[in-house]
Coordinates of C-alpha atoms and ligand atoms in Angstrom, one line a residue:
X241 CA 102.5 123.8 118.2
X242 CA 102.6 127.6 118.5
X243 CA 101.1 129.4 115.5
X244 CA 102.8 132.4 114.0
X245 CA 101.5 135.1 111.6
X246 CA 102.9 138.2 109.9
X247 CA 101.0 140.7 107.8
X248 CA 102.2 143.7 105.7
X249 CA 98.7 145.0 104.9
X250 CA 96.9 148.0 103.4
X251 CA 94.5 148.4 106.3
X252 CA 94.7 147.9 110.1
X253 CA 96.3 144.5 110.6
X254 CA 95.3 143.7 114.2
X255 CA 91.9 142.3 113.2
X256 CA 93.5 140.3 110.3
X257 CA 96.2 138.9 112.6
X258 CA 93.5 137.9 115.2
X259 CA 91.5 136.1 112.5
X260 CA 94.6 134.2 111.3
X261 CA 95.5 133.4 114.9
X262 CA 92.0 132.0 115.4
X263 CA 92.7 129.6 112.7
X264 CA 96.0 128.6 114.3
X265 CA 94.7 128.4 117.8
X266 CA 94.6 124.6 117.5
X267 CA 98.4 124.8 117.6
X268 CA 98.4 126.2 121.2
X269 CA 96.3 128.3 123.5
X270 CA 98.5 129.1 126.5
X271 CA 98.8 132.8 125.6
X272 CA 98.6 135.0 122.5
X273 CA 100.1 138.3 121.4
X274 CA 100.4 140.8 118.5
X275 CA 103.0 143.5 117.7
X276 CA 102.5 146.2 115.1
X277 CA 104.4 149.1 113.7
X278 CA 102.3 152.3 113.5
X279 CA 103.8 155.5 112.2
X280 CA 107.2 153.9 112.7
X281 CA 106.5 152.8 116.3
X282 CA 106.8 149.2 117.4
X283 CA 104.2 148.3 120.1
X284 CA 102.6 145.0 121.3
X285 CA 99.7 143.6 123.3
X286 CA 99.8 140.2 125.0
X287 CA 97.3 138.1 127.1
X288 CA 97.4 134.8 128.9
X289 CA 95.0 132.0 128.0
X290 CA 92.9 131.7 124.9
X291 CA 92.8 134.1 122.1
X292 CA 89.5 135.6 123.3
X293 CA 91.5 137.2 126.2
X294 CA 93.7 139.0 123.7
X295 CA 90.8 140.0 121.6
X296 CA 89.0 141.4 124.7
X297 CA 92.2 143.2 125.8
X298 CA 92.5 144.8 122.3
X299 CA 89.0 146.3 122.6
X300 CA 90.2 148.6 125.4
X301 CA 93.8 148.8 124.3
X302 CA 93.8 148.9 120.5
X303 CA 96.9 148.4 118.5
X304 CA 96.9 150.4 115.3
X305 CA 99.3 149.8 112.4
X306 CA 99.4 148.3 108.9
X307 CA 102.2 145.9 109.6
X308 CA 102.4 143.3 112.3
X309 CA 103.1 139.9 113.7
X310 CA 101.1 137.6 115.9
X311 CA 101.5 134.4 118.0
X312 CA 99.4 131.8 119.8
X313 CA 101.6 129.8 122.2
X314 CA 102.0 126.3 123.4
X315 CA 104.4 126.7 126.3
X316 CA 107.8 125.0 126.1
X317 CA 110.2 127.2 128.1
X318 CA 108.5 129.1 130.9
X319 CA 105.0 129.1 132.3
X320 CA 102.0 130.6 130.4
X321 CA 102.2 134.2 131.6
X322 CA 102.1 137.7 130.0
X323 CA 105.8 138.1 130.3
X324 CA 106.6 134.8 128.6
X325 CA 104.0 135.5 125.8
X326 CA 105.2 136.3 122.3
X327 CA 105.9 138.6 120.5
X328 CA 109.2 139.1 122.4
X329 CA 110.6 142.5 122.1
X330 CA 114.1 143.8 122.6
X331 CA 114.6 147.4 121.8
X332 CA 113.6 148.0 118.2
X333 CA 112.9 144.3 117.2
X334 CA 110.0 142.0 118.0
X335 CA 109.9 138.3 117.2
X336 CA 107.4 135.4 117.2
X337 CA 108.7 131.9 117.2
X338 CA 107.4 128.3 116.8
X339 CA 109.8 125.5 117.9
X340 CA 112.8 125.3 120.3
X341 CA 116.1 127.1 120.2
X342 CA 118.3 124.3 121.5
X343 CA 121.4 126.5 122.1
X344 CA 119.6 129.3 124.0
X345 CA 121.5 128.7 127.2
X346 CA 124.8 129.2 125.5
X347 CA 123.5 132.3 123.7
X348 CA 122.1 133.7 127.0
X349 CA 125.5 133.3 128.6
X350 CA 127.2 135.0 125.7
X351 CA 124.7 137.9 125.9
X352 CA 125.1 138.1 129.7
X353 CA 128.8 138.6 129.2
X354 CA 127.9 141.8 127.2
X355 CA 125.8 142.9 130.2
X356 CA 122.5 142.0 128.6
X357 CA 119.8 140.8 131.1
X358 CA 116.7 138.8 130.6
X359 CA 113.1 139.3 131.5
X360 CA 111.6 136.0 130.6
X361 CA 112.2 132.3 131.0
X362 CA 111.8 131.7 127.3
X363 CA 114.2 130.5 124.6
X364 CA 112.7 133.0 122.2
X365 CA 113.7 136.1 124.1
X366 CA 117.3 135.1 123.3
X367 CA 116.5 135.6 119.6
X368 CA 115.1 139.1 120.2
X369 CA 118.1 140.1 122.4
X370 CA 120.7 138.7 120.0
X371 CA 119.1 140.6 117.1
X372 CA 119.0 143.8 119.2
X373 CA 122.7 143.2 120.1
X374 CA 123.6 143.1 116.4
X375 CA 121.4 146.1 115.7
X376 CA 123.2 148.0 118.4
X377 CA 126.4 147.1 116.7
X378 CA 125.2 149.1 113.7
X379 CA 123.8 146.3 111.5
X380 CA 120.8 146.8 109.4
X381 CA 117.6 144.9 110.4
X382 CA 118.2 142.5 107.5
X383 CA 121.8 141.8 108.4
X384 CA 121.0 141.6 112.1
X385 CA 118.3 139.0 111.5
X386 CA 120.4 137.0 109.1
X387 CA 123.3 136.9 111.6
X388 CA 120.9 135.9 114.4
X389 CA 119.3 133.1 112.3
X390 CA 122.8 131.8 111.5
X391 CA 123.6 131.4 115.2
X392 CA 120.4 129.4 116.1
X393 CA 120.4 125.7 116.6
X394 CA 117.2 123.6 117.0
X395 CA 113.9 123.7 115.3
X396 CA 112.2 127.0 114.5
X397 CA 109.9 129.1 112.4
X398 CA 110.5 132.8 113.1
X399 CA 109.0 136.1 112.0
X400 CA 110.8 139.4 112.9
X401 CA 109.2 142.9 112.9
X402 CA 111.3 146.1 113.4
X403 CA 110.6 149.6 114.8
X404 CA 110.7 152.2 112.0
X405 CA 110.2 149.5 109.3
X406 CA 106.6 149.5 108.1
X407 CA 107.4 147.5 104.9
X408 CA 109.6 144.7 106.3
X409 CA 109.1 141.2 107.8
X410 CA 111.9 138.7 108.0
X411 CA 110.8 135.1 108.2
X412 CA 112.9 131.9 108.7
X413 CA 112.3 128.2 108.7
X414 CA 114.3 125.4 110.1
X415 CA 112.4 122.4 111.3
X416 CA 109.1 124.1 111.7
X417 CA 106.8 124.9 108.7
X418 CA 106.3 128.4 107.4
X419 CA 104.3 129.7 104.4
X420 CA 104.5 133.1 102.7
X421 CA 101.2 134.4 101.3
X422 CA 100.9 136.7 98.3
X423 CA 98.1 139.2 98.3
X424 CA 97.2 142.3 96.2
X425 CA 99.8 144.8 97.4
X426 CA 99.9 142.9 100.7
X427 CA 102.1 140.0 101.9
X428 CA 101.6 137.5 104.7
X429 CA 103.5 134.9 106.7
X430 CA 101.9 132.0 108.5
X431 CA 102.5 128.7 110.1
X432 CA 100.2 127.1 107.6
X433 CA 98.0 127.9 104.6
X434 CA 94.8 127.5 106.7
X435 CA 95.8 130.6 108.7
X436 CA 96.2 132.6 105.5
X437 CA 93.1 131.2 103.7
X438 CA 90.9 134.3 104.3
X439 CA 93.6 136.6 102.9
X440 CA 95.1 134.7 100.1
X441 CA 95.2 131.3 98.4
X442 CA 98.6 132.0 96.8
X443 CA 101.2 130.5 98.9
X444 CA 105.0 129.8 98.8
X445 CA 106.3 127.3 101.2
X446 CA 109.8 127.9 102.6
X447 CA 112.2 125.0 102.3
X448 CA 114.2 123.7 105.2
X449 CA 116.9 126.3 106.1
X450 CA 115.3 129.1 104.0
X451 CA 114.9 132.6 105.2
X452 CA 113.0 135.4 103.5
X453 CA 112.9 139.2 103.3
X454 CA 109.3 140.1 102.9
X455 CA 108.1 143.5 101.7
X456 CA 104.8 144.5 100.1
X457 CA 106.5 144.1 96.7
X458 CA 107.2 140.4 97.3
X459 CA 109.5 138.0 99.0
X460 CA 113.2 137.5 98.5
X461 CA 114.1 133.9 99.6
X462 CA 117.6 132.8 100.5
X463 CA 118.4 129.2 100.9
X464 CA 120.5 127.5 103.6
X465 CA 123.7 128.0 101.5
X466 CA 123.1 131.8 101.3
X467 CA 121.9 131.7 97.6
X468 CA 118.8 133.4 96.2
X469 CA 116.2 130.7 95.8
X470 CA 113.1 130.4 93.6
X471 CA 110.3 128.6 95.4
X472 CA 107.1 127.8 93.6
X473 CA 103.9 129.7 94.3
X474 CA 101.0 127.3 94.7
X475 CA 97.3 128.0 94.7
X476 CA 95.9 126.3 97.7
X477 CA 92.3 125.1 97.8
X478 CA 91.0 125.5 101.3
X479 CA 87.3 126.2 101.6
X480 CA 86.4 128.6 104.3
X481 CA 83.8 126.2 105.6
X482 CA 86.6 123.6 106.3
X483 CA 87.7 125.7 109.3
X484 CA 84.3 126.5 110.6
X485 CA 82.1 124.4 112.9
X486 CA 79.2 124.2 110.5
X487 CA 76.4 124.2 113.1
X488 CA 78.2 121.8 115.4
X489 CA 79.1 122.8 119.0
X490 CA 82.7 121.6 118.6
X491 CA 85.1 120.8 115.7
X492 CA 85.4 117.3 117.2
X493 CA 81.7 116.5 116.7
X494 CA 81.8 118.1 113.2
X495 CA 84.8 116.0 112.3
X496 CA 83.2 112.8 113.6
X497 CA 80.1 113.5 111.6
X498 CA 82.1 114.3 108.5
X499 CA 83.7 110.8 108.3
X500 CA 81.2 109.2 105.9
X501 CA 81.6 112.1 103.5
X502 CA 85.3 112.4 103.5
X503 CA 85.8 108.7 103.5
X504 CA 83.4 108.3 100.6
X505 CA 85.4 111.0 98.7
X506 CA 88.7 109.3 99.5
X507 CA 87.3 105.9 98.4
X508 CA 86.2 107.4 95.1
X509 CA 89.6 109.0 94.7
X510 CA 91.5 105.8 95.2
X511 CA 89.3 103.4 93.3
X512 CA 88.7 103.3 89.5
X513 CA 85.3 104.5 88.3
X514 CA 83.9 101.0 88.3
X515 CA 85.1 100.6 91.8
X516 CA 86.9 97.4 90.9
X517 CA 90.6 98.4 91.1
X518 CA 92.8 100.3 93.5
X519 CA 94.6 103.3 91.9
X520 CA 97.4 104.3 94.3
X521 CA 99.8 107.1 93.2
X522 CA 102.6 106.5 90.7
X523 CA 105.6 105.2 92.6
X524 CA 103.7 102.9 94.9
X525 CA 105.9 99.9 95.1
X526 CA 105.2 96.4 93.8
X527 CA 104.7 94.7 97.1
X528 CA 105.9 91.4 95.6
X529 CA 109.4 93.0 95.9
X530 CA 108.9 94.3 99.4
X531 CA 110.2 91.9 102.1
X532 CA 109.4 94.0 105.2
X533 CA 107.4 97.0 106.2
X534 CA 108.4 99.5 109.0
X535 CA 105.7 101.9 110.1
X536 CA 106.5 104.9 112.3
X537 CA 104.2 107.5 113.8
X538 CA 103.1 109.2 117.0
X539 CA 99.8 109.1 119.1
X540 CA 96.7 108.2 117.2
X541 CA 98.6 107.9 113.9
X542 CA 100.8 105.3 115.6
X543 CA 97.6 103.4 116.5
X544 CA 96.5 103.5 112.9
X545 CA 99.8 101.9 112.1
X546 CA 99.3 99.2 114.8
X547 CA 95.9 98.4 113.2
X548 CA 97.5 98.2 109.8
X549 CA 100.2 95.8 111.1
X550 CA 97.4 93.2 111.5
X551 CA 96.2 93.9 107.9
X552 CA 99.6 93.7 106.2
X553 CA 100.6 90.6 108.1
X554 CA 97.3 88.7 107.9
X555 CA 96.1 89.7 104.5
X556 CA 99.3 90.3 102.6
X557 CA 101.7 88.1 104.6
X558 CA 104.4 90.8 104.9
X559 CA 106.2 91.1 108.3
X560 CA 105.6 94.5 109.8
X561 CA 107.3 96.5 112.5
X562 CA 105.5 99.4 114.1
X563 CA 107.3 102.0 116.1
X564 CA 106.7 105.1 118.1
X565 CA 108.7 107.8 116.3
X566 CA 110.4 109.2 119.4
X567 CA 111.7 105.8 120.3
X568 CA 112.6 104.7 116.7
X569 CA 114.7 107.8 115.9
X570 CA 117.1 107.3 118.8
X571 CA 117.3 103.5 118.6
X572 CA 118.9 103.7 115.2
X573 CA 117.4 100.3 114.1
X574 CA 119.0 98.5 111.2
X575 CA 116.8 98.8 108.1
X576 CA 117.1 95.6 106.0
X577 CA 117.1 95.7 102.2
X578 CA 113.7 95.7 100.4
X579 CA 112.1 97.4 103.4
X580 CA 109.3 99.9 102.7
X581 CA 109.1 102.5 105.5
X582 CA 105.7 104.1 106.0
X583 CA 105.4 107.4 108.0
X584 CA 101.8 108.2 109.1
X585 CA 101.0 111.7 110.2
X586 CA 97.9 114.0 110.1
X587 CA 99.9 117.2 110.1
X588 CA 102.9 115.9 108.3
X589 CA 105.0 118.1 110.6
X590 CA 105.4 116.0 113.8
X591 CA 109.0 116.5 114.8
X592 CA 109.8 113.0 115.9
X593 CA 108.1 111.4 112.8
X594 CA 110.0 113.7 110.6
X595 CA 113.3 112.9 112.3
X596 CA 112.5 109.2 111.9
X597 CA 111.9 109.7 108.2
X598 CA 115.2 111.5 107.8
X599 CA 117.0 108.6 109.6
X600 CA 115.4 106.0 107.3
X601 CA 116.2 108.2 104.2
X602 CA 119.9 108.3 105.3
X603 CA 119.8 104.4 105.4
X604 CA 118.7 104.4 101.8
X605 CA 115.3 102.7 102.3
X606 CA 112.2 103.4 100.3
X607 CA 109.8 105.8 102.1
X608 CA 106.1 106.5 101.9
X609 CA 104.1 109.3 103.7
X610 CA 100.5 108.8 104.6
X611 CA 99.6 112.4 105.5
X612 CA 96.7 114.8 105.5
X613 CA 98.7 117.8 104.5
X614 CA 100.3 117.1 101.1
X615 CA 102.6 120.2 101.3
X616 CA 103.9 119.1 104.7
X617 CA 107.6 118.4 105.4
X618 CA 107.0 114.6 105.8
X619 CA 105.2 114.5 102.4
X620 CA 107.9 116.5 100.7
X621 CA 110.8 114.5 102.1
X622 CA 109.3 111.1 101.3
X623 CA 109.7 109.1 98.1
X624 CA 106.0 108.7 97.8
X625 CA 103.0 110.5 99.3
X626 CA 99.5 109.0 99.8
X627 CA 97.2 111.8 101.0
X628 CA 94.4 110.6 103.3
X629 CA 92.1 113.4 102.0
X630 CA 90.4 114.0 105.4
X631 CA 90.2 117.8 104.9
X632 CA 91.3 120.2 107.6
X633 CA 91.2 118.6 111.0
X634 CA 91.0 121.4 113.7
X635 CA 89.9 119.5 116.8
X636 CA 93.0 118.6 118.8
X637 CA 91.8 115.0 119.2
X638 CA 92.3 113.3 115.9
X639 CA 89.1 111.6 114.6
X640 CA 88.5 111.7 110.8
X641 CA 92.2 111.7 110.2
X642 CA 92.4 108.3 112.0
X643 CA 89.7 106.7 109.9
X644 CA 91.1 108.2 106.7
X645 CA 94.6 107.0 107.6
X646 CA 93.1 103.5 108.2
X647 CA 91.4 103.7 104.8
X648 CA 94.7 104.4 102.9
X649 CA 96.6 101.7 104.9
X650 CA 93.8 99.2 104.2
X651 CA 94.1 99.9 100.5
X652 CA 97.9 99.5 100.7
X653 CA 97.4 96.1 102.4
X654 CA 94.9 95.0 99.8
X655 CA 97.2 96.0 97.0
X656 CA 100.0 94.2 98.7
X657 CA 97.9 91.1 99.1
X658 CA 97.1 91.2 95.3
X659 CA 100.7 92.0 94.2
X660 CA 101.9 89.0 96.2
X661 CA 99.0 86.9 94.9
X662 CA 97.8 86.1 98.3
X663 CA 94.3 87.1 97.2
X664 CA 92.8 86.8 93.7
X665 CA 90.8 89.4 91.8
X666 CA 87.5 88.1 93.1
X667 CA 88.6 88.4 96.7
X668 CA 89.9 91.9 96.0
X669 CA 86.5 92.8 94.4
X670 CA 84.7 91.4 97.4
X671 CA 86.8 93.7 99.7
X672 CA 86.3 96.7 97.5
X673 CA 82.5 96.2 97.5
X674 CA 82.6 96.1 101.3
X675 CA 84.7 99.2 101.3
X676 CA 82.3 101.1 99.1
X677 CA 79.5 100.2 101.6
X678 CA 81.5 101.5 104.5
X679 CA 80.5 105.2 104.4
X680 CA 76.8 104.1 104.7
X681 CA 77.7 101.9 107.7
X682 CA 79.6 104.8 109.3
X683 CA 76.4 106.9 108.9
X684 CA 74.4 104.3 110.8
X685 CA 77.1 104.1 113.5
X686 CA 77.1 107.9 113.9
X687 CA 73.3 107.9 114.1
X688 CA 73.6 105.6 117.2
X689 CA 75.3 108.5 119.1
X690 CA 72.3 108.9 121.5
X691 CA 72.9 105.4 122.9
X692 CA 76.6 106.2 123.3
X693 CA 75.7 109.5 125.0
X694 CA 73.6 107.8 127.7
X695 CA 76.5 105.5 128.5
X696 CA 79.0 108.3 128.4
X697 CA 77.0 110.1 131.1
X698 CA 77.6 107.1 133.4
X699 CA 81.2 106.8 132.3
X700 CA 81.8 110.4 133.3
X701 CA 81.5 109.5 136.9
X702 CA 84.4 107.1 136.8
X703 CA 87.9 107.7 137.9
X704 CA 89.5 105.0 135.7
X705 CA 88.4 103.1 132.7
X706 CA 89.9 100.0 131.0
X707 CA 89.6 99.4 127.2
X708 CA 90.0 95.9 125.8
X709 CA 90.2 94.4 122.4
X710 CA 91.8 91.5 120.5
X711 CA 93.5 91.5 117.1
X712 CA 93.1 94.9 115.3
X713 CA 90.6 95.7 118.1
X714 CA 93.5 95.9 120.5
X715 CA 94.8 98.9 118.6
X716 CA 91.3 100.4 118.8
X717 CA 91.2 99.7 122.6
X718 CA 94.4 101.8 122.9
X719 CA 92.9 104.5 120.7
X720 CA 89.6 104.5 122.7
X721 CA 91.7 105.0 125.9
X722 CA 93.8 107.7 124.4
X723 CA 90.8 109.6 123.2
X724 CA 89.1 109.4 126.6
X725 CA 92.0 110.5 128.7
X726 CA 92.9 113.3 126.2
X727 CA 89.6 115.1 126.3
X728 CA 87.8 114.0 129.5
X729 CA 90.9 113.7 131.7
X730 CA 89.7 110.4 133.0
X731 CA 92.5 107.9 133.5
X732 CA 92.1 105.2 130.9
X733 CA 94.3 102.3 129.7
X734 CA 94.0 100.0 126.7
X735 CA 94.9 96.4 126.9
X736 CA 94.9 93.3 124.7
X737 CA 92.0 91.3 126.1
X738 CA 94.3 88.3 126.6
X739 CA 96.7 90.4 128.7
X740 CA 94.2 91.3 131.3
X741 CA 94.9 88.3 133.5
X742 CA 98.6 89.0 133.5
X743 CA 98.2 92.0 135.8
X744 CA 95.6 94.6 135.1
X745 CA 92.8 92.3 136.3
X746 CA 93.9 93.3 139.9
X747 CA 92.3 96.7 139.2
X748 CA 88.8 95.3 138.6
X749 CA 86.1 96.1 141.1
X750 CA 82.6 97.4 140.9
X751 CA 83.9 100.9 140.2
X752 CA 85.8 99.9 137.1
X753 CA 84.0 100.2 133.8
X754 CA 85.7 98.0 131.1
X755 CA 84.9 99.0 127.5
X756 CA 85.3 96.0 125.2
X757 CA 85.5 96.3 121.4
X758 CA 84.4 92.9 120.0
X759 CA 82.6 92.4 116.7
X760 CA 81.3 88.8 116.4
X761 CA 84.4 87.6 114.5
X762 CA 86.6 84.5 114.9
X763 CA 88.1 85.9 118.1
X764 CA 84.8 86.8 119.7
X765 CA 84.4 83.7 121.9
X766 CA 87.9 84.3 123.4
X767 CA 86.9 87.9 124.3
X768 CA 83.6 86.7 125.8
X769 CA 85.7 84.5 128.2
X770 CA 87.8 87.6 129.1
X771 CA 84.6 89.5 129.8
X772 CA 83.3 86.7 132.1
X773 CA 86.6 87.0 134.0
X774 CA 85.9 90.8 134.5
X775 CA 82.2 90.3 135.4
X776 CA 83.1 87.5 137.9
X777 CA 85.1 90.2 139.8
X778 CA 82.3 92.8 139.8
X779 CA 83.7 94.7 136.8
X780 CA 81.2 96.5 134.6
X781 CA 81.4 95.7 130.9
X782 CA 80.5 98.2 128.2
X783 CA 80.4 96.0 125.1
X784 CA 80.7 97.4 121.6
X785 CA 79.6 94.7 119.2
X786 CA 77.1 93.8 116.5
X787 CA 73.6 92.3 117.0
X788 CA 74.9 88.7 116.9
X789 CA 77.6 89.6 119.5
X790 CA 75.1 91.3 121.7
X791 CA 72.9 88.2 121.7
X792 CA 75.8 85.8 122.4
X793 CA 77.4 88.0 125.2
X794 CA 74.4 87.3 127.5
X795 CA 72.5 89.3 130.1
X796 CA 75.3 90.2 132.5
X797 CA 76.9 92.8 130.3
X798 CA 76.3 96.3 132.0
X799 CA 75.8 98.3 128.8
X800 CA 75.9 97.4 125.1
X801 CA 76.4 99.6 122.0
X802 CA 75.3 97.8 118.9
X803 CA 77.1 98.4 115.6
X804 CA 75.8 97.5 112.2
X805 CA 77.3 94.3 110.8
X806 CA 80.6 94.8 108.9
X807 CA 83.2 92.7 107.2
X808 CA 85.9 91.7 109.7
X809 CA 88.7 93.4 107.7
X810 CA 87.0 96.9 107.9
X811 CA 85.6 96.6 111.4
X812 CA 88.4 98.8 113.0
X813 CA 87.3 101.7 110.8
X814 CA 83.6 101.4 111.8
X815 CA 84.3 100.7 115.5
X816 CA 86.4 103.9 115.7
X817 CA 83.1 105.9 115.7
X818 CA 81.8 104.7 119.1
X819 CA 85.4 105.0 120.5
X820 CA 85.4 108.7 119.4
X821 CA 81.8 109.3 120.5
X822 CA 82.3 107.7 123.9
X823 CA 85.2 110.1 124.6
X824 CA 83.3 113.1 123.1
X825 CA 80.1 112.7 125.1
X826 CA 82.0 111.8 128.3
X827 CA 84.0 115.1 127.9
X828 CA 80.7 117.0 127.3
X829 CA 79.2 115.4 130.5
X830 CA 82.3 116.5 132.4
X831 CA 82.3 119.9 130.9
X832 CA 85.9 119.8 129.7
X833 CA 87.2 121.8 126.8
X834 CA 86.7 119.3 124.0
X835 CA 88.5 121.0 121.1
X836 CA 91.3 122.5 123.1
X837 CA 92.0 120.1 126.0
X838 CA 94.5 121.3 128.6
X839 CA 98.2 121.0 128.0
X840 CA 97.8 119.8 124.5
X841 CA 98.2 121.2 121.0
X842 CA 97.9 119.9 117.5
X843 CA 100.9 119.5 115.2
X844 CA 103.7 118.6 117.6
X845 CA 106.7 120.3 116.0
X846 CA 108.9 120.0 119.1
X847 CA 110.5 116.8 120.5
Ligands
F6R2185 C1 95.4 112.2 119.5 C2 96.2 113.0 118.6 C3 97.7 112.8 118.6 C4 98.2 112.8 117.2 C5 99.8 112.8 117.3 C6 100.4 112.7 115.9 O1 94.0 112.4 119.3 O2 95.7 113.7 117.8 O3 98.0 111.7 119.4 O4 97.8 111.7 116.6 O5 100.2 114.0 117.9 O6 100.1 113.8 115.1 P1 100.3 113.7 113.6 O7 99.3 112.7 113.1 O8 100.0 115.1 113.1 O9 101.7 113.3 113.3

């Protein structure tokens, strides 16, 4: 949510900052801007909309300079406009910001008492004006920035640039991630290591409450108590190709297609060489001692948790609570002894999930992070981290992260079942054999995309779509509906199949497509009855099932997508593919912006 960059370079920095912003555009695309210092002069360029608009603007209005900062915005305070775009400049300081300054109104009032007026509706302008105020009082840039940072409440990552200072950036982190990159005679600041990847793979992550004085000679880091801090420099392995589309039209289609590969690699990582045992990281609890699991997440990650609830309860016989992080954090639920709290997040930076983790940590419970970014805040603040190993996910709609989250949660459920002696070794082996066959089945499912595409074309004419499923397929129905509304803007709702007759059935008519996820498992007959209820009222069923299910469902089904046969336990991972493809091809048919849907951003670092 908002991406920020800072560069102290040896060449012109505008093109470098643009390249880094391109890699951060997934965090927001309402506006973008760059400020540089050239021969001592601070100047900036800003444009509304996607980065391409800024890049075009720079062609005719170049911005020279070897030092600079840049920003790609997801609007929080104030509409997307040039005046509200970052960098915000006040006198001799410019600043870029990710997050929310919660006390900005109080600070505005204080500044107004000094006769200081405002040009924008943003919280960030307060930061620039406050710094200018301290500079006008005679403070040095370093002292003015330090004093400003100490006055700010809320969640933020900031980068300051000063007129007349070609070798100085000040960076600060509280609640929003920030990395410092080390180059050869150059230094960088970025919201994440992906942004910095073309420039350097040597990265230092700021800790919560740190701020840093960055010059070309290095970074001086000061911790939240005002002491000099030594933070490790890590070598990050991000392949350039991970952040390119690799021949696909969209990141989303690339990321759907990557699932067999990344899942195969993750399976190899978490199983022993013979494929007969699960090797989770040291510190993974003995589930025989765990009496209860609480799982907390947002959005698609929450739906991965909801799927895993069925697994932990049915296969490992552990009671599980699943919660949306934004609800959990303010409900202050009691956490009984011997609870394992699992936090699932692709980015590892989602503000509500992080706050929920901190609440549980305060309660003294054991915490585990299931994340895609192992250096993320959620990973670093949890007792245990289980990386999902999906590789960089750039498309705003989560796809491969979802299936890789499910994979790790499935392994945890199987380990739990074995620890608690609910299953024996031969049952475990049977499941692991099935798991190792899963990438092949995912390939087959992806290969059936053309059939999904034809159906999606019809679906794109609908105003509303219902998604139904039973058991773990209920969670997938919610995920299918979320994906569709997120990228095609078609209104969609997911329901448990059995809930339909308790209200939503009133919506059914000949205009209402109903997507049903139903492999031919023990619940299939129940779902067929629910489908009959829909068809009897003129509703149009799109059934996603296997060959046996397609045969049993009969002739009246409007459209059928046939999946390869899969073990019941793993079906939610396989059936995620048509859910993703249905949304993807519908969005394509409607001509919406698949990778950067309106109003959204990846990595939601604000509440
Ligand atoms: C939907 C989607 C979001 C995220 C949610 C949580 O396609 O991507 O719903 O799943 O914002 O994000 P993470 O997993 O980064 O915590």
